[in-house]
Coordinates of C-alpha atoms in Angstrom, one line a residue:
M1 CA 94.0 116.3 77.7
A2 CA 97.3 115.4 79.3
N3 CA 97.5 112.0 77.7
A4 CA 96.9 113.2 74.2
K5 CA 100.6 112.9 73.6
Y6 CA 100.4 109.2 73.9
V7 CA 97.6 109.1 71.3
L8 CA 99.8 111.0 68.9
A9 CA 102.7 108.7 69.7
G10 CA 100.5 105.7 69.1
L11 CA 99.5 107.1 65.7
L12 CA 103.0 107.8 64.8
F13 CA 104.2 104.3 65.7
T14 CA 101.4 102.6 63.8
S15 CA 102.0 104.7 60.7
I16 CA 105.7 103.7 60.9
A17 CA 104.6 100.1 61.3
F18 CA 102.4 100.3 58.2
G19 CA 105.3 101.7 56.2
L20 CA 107.7 99.0 57.5
G21 CA 105.1 96.4 56.7
T22 CA 104.9 97.6 53.2
C23 CA 108.6 97.6 52.8
A24 CA 108.7 94.0 54.2
I25 CA 106.9 92.6 51.1
V26 CA 108.6 93.5 47.8
T27 CA 108.4 92.3 44.2
P28 CA 111.9 92.0 42.8
F29 CA 110.4 91.1 39.3
E30 CA 107.0 92.8 38.9
G31 CA 104.2 90.4 38.6
L32 CA 106.3 87.3 39.1
M33 CA 106.8 86.9 42.9
Y34 CA 106.6 88.5 46.3
V35 CA 109.6 88.4 48.7
F36 CA 109.3 88.8 52.5
I37 CA 112.1 90.6 54.3
P38 CA 112.3 89.2 57.9
S39 CA 114.1 92.2 59.4
A40 CA 111.6 94.8 58.1
G41 CA 108.7 92.5 59.1
F42 CA 110.1 92.2 62.7
A43 CA 110.6 95.9 62.9
A44 CA 107.0 96.5 61.7
L45 CA 105.6 94.2 64.3
L46 CA 107.7 95.7 67.1
T47 CA 106.7 99.3 66.1
L48 CA 103.1 98.2 65.9
F49 CA 103.4 96.9 69.5
F50 CA 104.8 100.2 70.6
G51 CA 101.8 102.0 69.0
V52 CA 99.3 99.7 70.7
V53 CA 101.1 100.3 74.1
C54 CA 101.0 104.0 73.6
F55 CA 97.2 103.9 72.9
F56 CA 96.8 101.8 76.1
I57 CA 98.8 104.3 78.1
S58 CA 96.6 107.2 76.8
T59 CA 93.7 105.5 78.7
Q60 CA 95.5 105.2 82.0
R61 CA 96.2 107.6 84.9
I62 CA 100.0 108.4 84.7
A63 CA 102.2 111.1 86.0
K64 CA 102.2 114.1 83.6
H65 CA 106.0 114.6 83.8
H66 CA 106.6 111.3 81.9
S67 CA 107.9 111.5 78.4
T68 CA 106.7 108.9 75.8
F69 CA 110.0 107.0 76.2
S70 CA 109.9 107.0 80.0
A71 CA 106.2 105.9 79.9
L72 CA 107.1 103.0 77.7
R73 CA 109.9 102.0 80.1
L74 CA 107.6 102.3 83.0
F75 CA 105.1 100.0 81.2
S76 CA 107.7 97.4 80.5
I77 CA 109.1 97.4 84.0
K78 CA 105.9 97.5 85.8
Y79 CA 104.2 94.8 83.9
H80 CA 107.2 92.5 84.0
R81 CA 107.3 92.9 87.8
L82 CA 103.6 92.1 88.0
Y83 CA 104.1 89.0 85.8
V84 CA 106.9 87.8 88.0
G85 CA 105.1 88.6 91.2
S86 CA 102.0 86.9 90.0
R87 CA 103.9 83.7 89.4
R88 CA 105.4 83.8 92.9
L89 CA 102.0 84.6 94.4
R90 CA 100.5 81.5 92.5
E91 CA 103.3 79.3 93.8
M92 CA 102.7 80.5 97.3
R93 CA 98.9 79.9 97.1
G94 CA 99.4 76.5 95.6
T95 CA 101.1 75.3 98.8
F96 CA 98.3 76.3 101.2
K97 CA 96.3 73.1 101.0
N98 CA 99.3 70.9 101.9
P99 CA 102.0 73.1 103.4
R100 CA 103.9 70.2 105.0
D101 CA 104.5 68.7 101.5
A102 CA 105.7 72.1 100.3
Q103 CA 108.1 72.3 103.3
E104 CA 109.4 68.7 102.6
R105 CA 110.2 69.7 98.9
L106 CA 111.8 73.0 100.0
L107 CA 114.1 71.0 102.4
R108 CA 115.1 68.6 99.7
D109 CA 116.0 71.5 97.4
I110 CA 118.0 73.2 100.1
I111 CA 119.9 70.0 101.1
E112 CA 120.7 69.2 97.5
Q113 CA 121.9 72.6 96.9
N114 CA 124.1 73.0 100.0
K115 CA 125.1 69.5 101.1
D116 CA 128.6 69.9 99.6
T117 CA 129.3 73.3 101.2
D118 CA 131.8 73.5 104.1
Y119 CA 128.9 73.9 106.5
G120 CA 127.0 71.0 104.7
R121 CA 129.8 68.6 105.0
R122 CA 130.5 69.5 108.7
F123 CA 126.9 69.0 109.7
K124 CA 126.2 66.0 107.4
L125 CA 123.4 67.7 105.5
G126 CA 123.6 65.0 102.8
E127 CA 122.3 62.5 105.4
I128 CA 119.0 64.4 105.8
A129 CA 116.1 63.4 103.7
T130 CA 113.0 64.5 105.6
L131 CA 111.8 67.1 107.9
D132 CA 111.9 64.5 110.7
D133 CA 115.5 63.8 109.9
F134 CA 116.2 67.4 110.0
R135 CA 114.7 67.8 113.4
N136 CA 116.5 64.9 114.8
K137 CA 120.0 65.4 113.2
H138 CA 120.6 69.1 113.1
P139 CA 120.6 71.0 116.4
L140 CA 118.6 74.2 117.1
C141 CA 121.0 77.2 116.7
D142 CA 121.6 80.7 117.7
Y143 CA 123.9 83.0 115.8
D144 CA 127.0 81.8 117.5
Q145 CA 126.9 78.7 115.4
Y146 CA 127.1 80.7 112.1
E147 CA 129.3 83.6 113.1
N148 CA 132.6 82.1 112.0
F149 CA 131.1 80.9 108.7
V150 CA 129.7 84.3 108.0
K151 CA 133.2 85.9 108.6
R152 CA 134.5 83.6 105.9
V153 CA 131.8 84.7 103.5
S154 CA 132.6 88.4 104.2
K155 CA 136.2 87.7 103.2
G156 CA 134.9 86.4 99.7
E157 CA 135.1 82.7 100.3
K158 CA 132.8 80.6 98.1
N159 CA 130.9 77.5 98.9
V160 CA 131.0 78.1 102.6
M161 CA 127.3 78.1 103.7
T162 CA 125.5 78.0 100.4
T163 CA 126.0 77.6 96.6
E164 CA 123.8 80.6 96.0
K165 CA 125.6 83.8 95.1
V166 CA 126.0 85.8 98.2
T167 CA 126.4 89.5 97.4
R168 CA 125.5 91.0 100.7
L169 CA 125.4 90.3 104.4
V170 CA 122.3 91.9 105.8
T171 CA 122.5 93.5 109.2
T172 CA 119.7 92.7 111.7
S173 CA 118.2 95.3 113.9
G174 CA 119.9 94.0 117.0
T175 CA 116.6 93.8 119.1
T176 CA 117.6 90.3 120.3
G177 CA 121.2 91.2 121.2
K178 CA 124.1 92.5 119.0
S179 CA 123.5 92.9 115.3
K180 CA 123.8 89.8 113.2
L181 CA 124.9 89.3 109.6
I182 CA 122.5 87.2 107.4
P183 CA 123.7 86.1 103.9
Q184 CA 121.5 87.3 100.9
D185 CA 121.7 88.6 97.4
E186 CA 120.9 92.1 96.5
Y187 CA 117.7 91.2 94.6
F188 CA 116.1 89.4 97.5
V189 CA 114.1 92.4 98.8
D190 CA 113.1 93.4 95.3
K191 CA 111.7 89.9 94.6
M192 CA 109.6 90.2 97.8
F193 CA 108.2 93.6 96.8
S194 CA 107.2 92.2 93.4
T195 CA 105.1 89.6 95.1
I196 CA 103.4 92.1 97.4
E197 CA 102.7 94.4 94.4
A198 CA 101.0 91.6 92.5
L199 CA 98.8 90.9 95.5
Q200 CA 97.9 94.6 95.9
Q201 CA 97.0 94.8 92.2
E202 CA 94.3 92.1 93.1
L203 CA 93.2 93.7 96.3
F204 CA 92.8 97.2 95.0
P205 CA 91.3 97.0 91.5
N206 CA 91.1 100.8 91.2
F207 CA 94.8 101.0 91.5
N208 CA 96.4 101.6 88.1
P209 CA 99.8 99.9 87.6
L210 CA 101.1 103.0 85.8
Q211 CA 100.4 105.4 88.7
S212 CA 103.5 106.3 90.6
M213 CA 104.2 105.0 94.1
L214 CA 105.7 107.2 96.8
K215 CA 108.7 105.3 98.2
V216 CA 109.9 106.9 101.4
H217 CA 113.4 105.8 101.9
A218 CA 116.6 106.9 103.7
N219 CA 119.4 104.8 102.3
G220 CA 121.3 102.7 104.8
A221 CA 125.1 102.9 105.0
I222 CA 127.0 100.2 103.0
R223 CA 130.4 98.9 103.8
R224 CA 132.4 96.1 102.3
G225 CA 134.0 93.1 103.7
E226 CA 137.4 92.0 102.8
G227 CA 136.0 90.1 99.8
G228 CA 133.9 93.0 98.6
V229 CA 130.6 91.6 99.9
A230 CA 128.3 94.4 100.9
I231 CA 127.4 94.6 104.6
C232 CA 124.3 96.7 105.1
P233 CA 120.6 96.8 106.1
A234 CA 118.2 94.7 103.9
T235 CA 116.7 97.8 102.3
A236 CA 120.0 99.5 101.4
L237 CA 120.3 100.4 97.8
E238 CA 123.4 100.7 95.5
P239 CA 123.4 103.0 92.4
F240 CA 123.0 100.0 89.9
M241 CA 119.9 98.9 91.8
V242 CA 117.9 102.1 91.2
K243 CA 118.3 102.4 87.4
N244 CA 114.8 100.9 86.8
F245 CA 113.0 102.7 89.6
D246 CA 110.6 104.5 87.2
M247 CA 107.6 103.3 89.1
Y248 CA 108.7 105.1 92.2
T249 CA 108.8 108.7 93.3
P250 CA 111.3 110.2 93.9
P251 CA 113.4 108.8 91.0
G252 CA 116.4 106.6 91.4
A253 CA 118.9 109.2 92.6
G254 CA 116.5 110.3 95.4
Q255 CA 116.6 106.7 96.8
L256 CA 120.4 107.0 97.5
I257 CA 120.1 109.8 100.1
G258 CA 121.2 108.7 103.5
S259 CA 120.0 111.6 105.7
L260 CA 116.4 111.2 106.9
Q261 CA 115.7 114.9 106.8
E262 CA 117.0 115.4 103.3
A263 CA 115.3 112.2 102.2
F264 CA 111.9 113.4 103.5
Y265 CA 112.3 116.7 101.7
I266 CA 113.1 115.1 98.3
D267 CA 110.5 112.4 98.8
L268 CA 107.8 115.0 99.5
L269 CA 109.0 117.4 96.7
F270 CA 108.6 114.8 94.0
A271 CA 105.5 113.3 95.4
L272 CA 103.6 116.6 95.9
R273 CA 104.1 117.6 92.2
D274 CA 102.2 114.5 91.1
K275 CA 98.6 114.7 92.0
D276 CA 97.9 111.3 90.5
L277 CA 100.0 109.2 92.9
G278 CA 98.3 105.9 93.4
S279 CA 100.0 104.4 96.5
A280 CA 102.8 104.7 99.0
L281 CA 105.5 102.4 100.3
I282 CA 106.5 103.6 103.7
L283 CA 108.3 100.8 105.6
F284 CA 107.0 101.5 109.1
T285 CA 103.9 103.3 110.5
P286 CA 106.0 105.7 112.8
T287 CA 107.6 107.0 109.5
I288 CA 104.2 108.0 108.3
V289 CA 103.8 110.1 111.4
A290 CA 107.3 111.6 111.0
L291 CA 106.7 112.3 107.3
T292 CA 103.5 114.2 107.9
Q293 CA 105.0 116.1 110.7
F294 CA 107.9 117.1 108.5
L295 CA 105.3 118.2 105.8
E296 CA 103.5 120.4 108.5
E297 CA 106.8 122.1 109.3
N298 CA 108.2 122.6 105.8
W299 CA 105.3 122.8 103.3
R300 CA 106.0 126.5 102.5
D301 CA 109.6 125.7 101.2
L302 CA 108.2 122.7 99.4
V303 CA 105.5 124.8 97.7
K304 CA 108.1 127.4 96.6
D305 CA 110.3 124.7 95.1
I306 CA 107.3 123.1 93.2
A307 CA 106.3 126.4 91.8
E308 CA 109.9 127.3 90.6
G309 CA 111.1 123.8 89.7
S310 CA 114.0 124.2 92.2
I311 CA 115.6 122.2 95.0
N312 CA 116.2 124.0 98.3
A313 CA 119.8 125.1 98.4
D314 CA 120.1 124.4 102.1
L315 CA 119.7 120.6 101.6
K316 CA 123.1 118.8 102.1
L317 CA 122.9 116.6 99.0
N318 CA 125.7 114.9 97.0
P319 CA 126.3 117.2 94.0
E320 CA 125.8 114.3 91.5
I321 CA 122.5 113.4 93.3
R322 CA 121.4 117.0 93.2
D323 CA 122.2 117.4 89.5
S324 CA 120.3 114.2 88.6
L325 CA 117.3 115.2 90.7
Q326 CA 117.2 118.7 89.2
K327 CA 117.0 117.3 85.7
S328 CA 114.2 114.9 86.7
L329 CA 112.3 117.7 88.4
G330 CA 112.1 119.8 85.2
S331 CA 110.4 123.1 85.1
G332 CA 108.1 124.6 87.8
D333 CA 104.4 123.9 88.2
P334 CA 102.8 127.0 89.8
Q335 CA 99.3 125.6 89.5
R336 CA 100.1 122.5 91.4
A337 CA 102.1 124.5 94.0
K338 CA 98.8 126.5 94.6
E339 CA 96.8 123.3 95.1
V340 CA 99.4 121.9 97.7
E341 CA 99.4 125.3 99.5
Y342 CA 95.6 125.3 99.7
E343 CA 95.5 121.8 101.2
C344 CA 98.3 122.3 103.6
E345 CA 96.8 125.5 105.1
K346 CA 93.6 123.4 106.0
G347 CA 95.6 121.3 108.5
S348 CA 96.8 117.7 108.7
D349 CA 93.4 115.9 109.1
G350 CA 93.1 113.7 106.0
I351 CA 96.0 115.5 104.4
M352 CA 97.3 112.6 102.3
K353 CA 94.0 111.9 100.6
R354 CA 93.5 115.6 99.9
L355 CA 96.9 116.0 98.4
W356 CA 96.7 112.7 96.4
P357 CA 93.0 112.1 95.8
H358 CA 93.7 108.9 93.7
M359 CA 95.9 107.2 96.4
E360 CA 94.4 103.8 97.2
F361 CA 96.7 102.4 99.9
I362 CA 99.8 102.7 101.9
S363 CA 101.9 99.6 102.1
T364 CA 103.7 99.5 105.6
I365 CA 104.5 97.5 108.7
D366 CA 102.7 98.3 111.9
I367 CA 104.9 97.2 114.8
A368 CA 103.9 100.2 116.8
G369 CA 100.2 99.7 116.6
L370 CA 99.5 103.0 114.9
R371 CA 97.3 101.8 112.0
T372 CA 93.9 102.9 113.4
S373 CA 95.1 106.2 114.6
L374 CA 96.6 107.0 111.2
A375 CA 93.5 105.8 109.4
N376 CA 91.4 108.3 111.5
S377 CA 93.8 111.2 111.0
V378 CA 96.4 112.0 108.3
A379 CA 95.6 108.9 106.2
K380 CA 91.8 109.1 106.5
G381 CA 90.3 107.6 103.4
I382 CA 93.3 105.5 102.4
T383 CA 93.6 101.8 103.2
I384 CA 96.7 101.1 105.3
H385 CA 97.9 97.6 104.2
C386 CA 100.3 96.0 106.7
S387 CA 101.4 93.9 103.8
M388 CA 104.0 91.5 105.2
Y389 CA 105.7 90.0 108.2
P390 CA 109.3 91.1 107.8
S391 CA 112.5 89.9 109.1
S392 CA 116.1 90.2 107.9
E393 CA 116.5 86.5 108.6
G394 CA 114.0 85.7 105.8
C395 CA 111.4 87.9 104.2
P396 CA 108.5 87.9 103.9
L397 CA 107.9 85.5 106.7
G398 CA 104.2 85.9 105.9
I399 CA 101.8 88.0 103.8
N400 CA 98.6 89.8 104.8
F401 CA 95.8 88.9 102.5
W402 CA 93.2 90.9 104.4
P403 CA 94.0 94.6 104.4
F404 CA 90.5 95.8 105.1
E405 CA 90.0 93.8 108.4
E406 CA 90.2 95.7 111.7
G407 CA 92.6 94.7 114.5
P408 CA 96.0 93.3 114.5
A409 CA 97.3 92.1 111.2
E410 CA 97.3 88.4 110.4
Y411 CA 99.9 86.9 108.1
V412 CA 99.8 83.6 106.1
L413 CA 103.1 81.9 106.4
N414 CA 105.2 81.4 103.1
P415 CA 105.8 77.6 102.7
P416 CA 107.8 77.7 99.4
L417 CA 110.3 80.3 100.8
L418 CA 111.2 79.3 104.4
I419 CA 111.1 76.2 106.6
Y420 CA 109.2 77.0 109.8
E421 CA 109.5 75.3 113.2
F422 CA 107.6 76.3 116.4
I423 CA 108.6 76.1 120.1
K424 CA 105.8 76.4 122.6
E425 CA 106.0 79.7 124.6
D426 CA 106.2 77.7 127.9
D427 CA 109.1 75.7 126.6
M428 CA 111.3 78.6 125.2
D429 CA 113.7 78.6 128.2
K430 CA 114.3 74.9 128.2
P431 CA 117.8 73.8 127.1
N432 CA 116.6 71.6 124.2
P433 CA 112.9 72.3 123.6
S434 CA 110.7 70.2 121.3
T435 CA 109.8 71.8 118.0
Y436 CA 106.6 71.4 115.8
F437 CA 106.3 71.7 112.1
I438 CA 103.8 73.7 110.0
D439 CA 101.1 71.0 110.2
E440 CA 101.6 70.4 113.9
V441 CA 100.7 73.7 115.4
E442 CA 97.3 74.6 117.0
A443 CA 95.2 77.7 116.7
G444 CA 95.3 79.9 119.8
Q445 CA 98.7 78.7 120.9
R446 CA 101.8 80.9 121.2
Y447 CA 105.2 79.8 119.8
E448 CA 108.7 81.0 119.3
L449 CA 109.4 80.8 115.6
V450 CA 112.5 78.9 114.2
L451 CA 113.6 79.4 110.6
S452 CA 115.7 77.6 108.0
Q453 CA 116.4 79.2 104.5
R454 CA 118.4 78.8 101.3
Y455 CA 121.4 81.0 102.2
G456 CA 122.8 78.6 104.8
I457 CA 120.8 79.4 107.9
Y458 CA 119.2 76.3 109.6
R459 CA 117.0 75.9 112.6
F460 CA 117.8 79.4 113.6
R461 CA 116.2 80.8 116.7
F462 CA 115.9 84.5 115.8
G463 CA 113.7 85.6 118.7
D464 CA 110.2 86.2 117.4
V465 CA 107.2 85.0 119.3
I466 CA 103.9 84.6 117.5
E467 CA 100.4 83.4 118.0
V468 CA 98.7 81.1 115.5
S469 CA 95.4 82.9 115.1
G470 CA 93.9 80.3 112.7
F471 CA 94.4 78.7 109.3
Y472 CA 94.0 79.8 105.7
Q473 CA 93.1 76.5 104.0
N474 CA 95.7 74.4 105.9
C475 CA 98.4 77.0 106.3
P476 CA 98.8 78.8 109.7
K477 CA 97.9 82.5 110.0
V478 CA 99.9 84.2 112.6
R479 CA 100.0 87.4 114.7
V480 CA 103.3 88.8 115.8
L481 CA 103.5 89.2 119.5
Y482 CA 106.9 90.2 120.6
R483 CA 110.7 89.5 120.4
K484 CA 112.1 87.4 123.3
A485 CA 114.7 90.1 124.0
S486 CA 112.0 92.8 124.4
L487 CA 110.4 91.2 127.6
L488 CA 110.6 93.2 130.7
N489 CA 112.0 90.6 133.1
L490 CA 113.5 92.2 136.2
V491 CA 112.3 89.6 138.7
G492 CA 110.7 86.9 136.5
E493 CA 107.5 88.7 135.6
K494 CA 108.2 88.5 131.8
V495 CA 106.0 91.4 130.7
D496 CA 105.8 91.6 126.9
Q497 CA 105.3 94.6 124.7
I498 CA 101.7 93.9 124.1
V499 CA 100.9 94.2 127.8
V500 CA 102.8 97.5 128.0
K501 CA 101.0 98.9 125.0
E502 CA 97.6 97.9 126.4
A503 CA 98.5 99.5 129.8
V504 CA 99.5 102.7 128.0
M505 CA 96.3 102.7 125.9
S506 CA 94.1 102.1 129.0
A507 CA 95.8 105.0 130.8
L508 CA 95.1 107.3 127.8
T509 CA 91.4 106.5 127.9
K510 CA 91.3 107.5 131.5
W511 CA 93.1 110.8 130.7
Q512 CA 91.2 111.5 127.6
G513 CA 91.3 115.2 126.7
L514 CA 94.1 115.8 129.1
V515 CA 97.1 114.3 127.3
S516 CA 98.0 113.0 123.9
L517 CA 100.5 110.3 123.1
L518 CA 103.4 111.1 120.7
N519 CA 105.5 108.0 121.5
Y520 CA 106.7 105.9 124.3
C521 CA 109.5 103.6 125.5
V522 CA 110.2 101.6 128.6
A523 CA 113.3 102.0 130.7
E524 CA 114.3 101.5 134.4
S525 CA 113.7 104.7 136.2
I526 CA 116.6 105.9 138.4
M527 CA 114.4 109.0 139.4
I528 CA 112.3 106.9 141.8
P529 CA 113.7 106.9 145.3
G530 CA 114.6 103.4 146.5
H531 CA 113.9 101.8 143.1
R532 CA 116.9 99.4 143.4
E533 CA 116.2 98.5 147.0
G534 CA 112.6 97.8 145.9
I535 CA 113.7 95.4 143.2
L536 CA 116.1 93.7 145.7
R537 CA 113.4 93.3 148.3
T538 CA 111.0 91.8 145.6
T539 CA 113.7 89.5 144.5
Q540 CA 114.3 88.3 148.1
L541 CA 110.6 87.7 148.6
L542 CA 110.0 86.0 145.3
P543 CA 110.7 82.4 146.4
H544 CA 108.2 82.8 149.3
L545 CA 105.4 84.3 147.2
P546 CA 102.5 82.1 146.3
R547 CA 102.4 80.8 142.7
H548 CA 99.2 81.0 140.6

């Protein structure tokens, strides 16, 4: 049995513990007294604990390449993350009955923390005591209000926007204009994932915490501001951040690869050698499509490397990263290589479950609406959990507690993390629209979302439009609709991405069997004769057209 080594390790540790326990109690004068030696007693208890943990590990599904030491490290890291994540999850759930009260408490904490910063003094945060004060005394903002403050943070100035330690400025995607820089610390995203992992442990009882998770990641570029603050995407990793990535495959060095093609190869190489993978973290659903297409094109090279314990020489890898990965890869595994070859030769239908029969779920974000098609093709038999509502401005904006439900994902908002305000969709273009707090919204209504958070961003209009789909206890559940800047609005028609997607899907049903959809985008077509003249004519007629 593969886990017999942990039984032997457990026996060894308990034997050592028994010996240390015997040494902890001595008789300096035979028959007169017993003396307890604390250091030996502590060592005995610690060693006994290691022994019990080894016996526990021997009953779990765990990757066979782990040594006893790395398995113990994995146990300590994983269960600590689950403990921390469970505490955050309990805190979040505790706010659902009275989210307004949680928002008031959060505001008081933020004001107390940041009122004496340069920003706090300039905008008189110390005079704000309630959410109503906040709404009345602080203006709604776009990024222009913060840009000069952020520049000072990038130069290393302290106490500018927040008293929190800002170690990075996160770059936004730029879908609502030019990319913005949002203050954070480097552990913000990791805290978020620990909360999601604790929820997934509840939702998927067959998932074993010691099973490895495939983490598909191409590392974002990191540059430094004048003061040494990192400027990078939210998911970018630095070497010190991946030292405790034992729960992921590939190991830490593989998470530092910047090229997507090289990253895909290494991700798959380490994942394919582990038949017992329990889950996958793949940030966006289109990446799942791209990863499985890459596998289809490169599985023969991967099978060769798995069999030989080698890393393809054609990969353009940093020499230090290559050396580290080669050590982690170890010797070849011809038997597993044959299993992978057999499954890949059968095609892509259900390929992920066939390669990893114990995989319970894929944690992802489905902006592209690919969840159902993936569940019926490459990820057949695996739950696709659209786990969170992400945003660089504050993440997670919400969490999905219902991974098994069909249809668009619904997210419960996160009252202890962010302060939410809502602008009705019809009022978005007004110069000073009214806002509504978390207890003032209505189910079925569409709103632009406004955020405030601990790192010095207040009443920020970041561009997302959502629909309140209902309530979980008293906390809003939302569906993400579109970003304001993604509206098609040539002549005032304001067509959002949902309408475009539904039109494309409707066309596909009419052309069933004739075409297949790989991807799509929307752009002005300069190939249509007279297209500009048509727009001009429509614009000229617009004031005279009847309004409905």
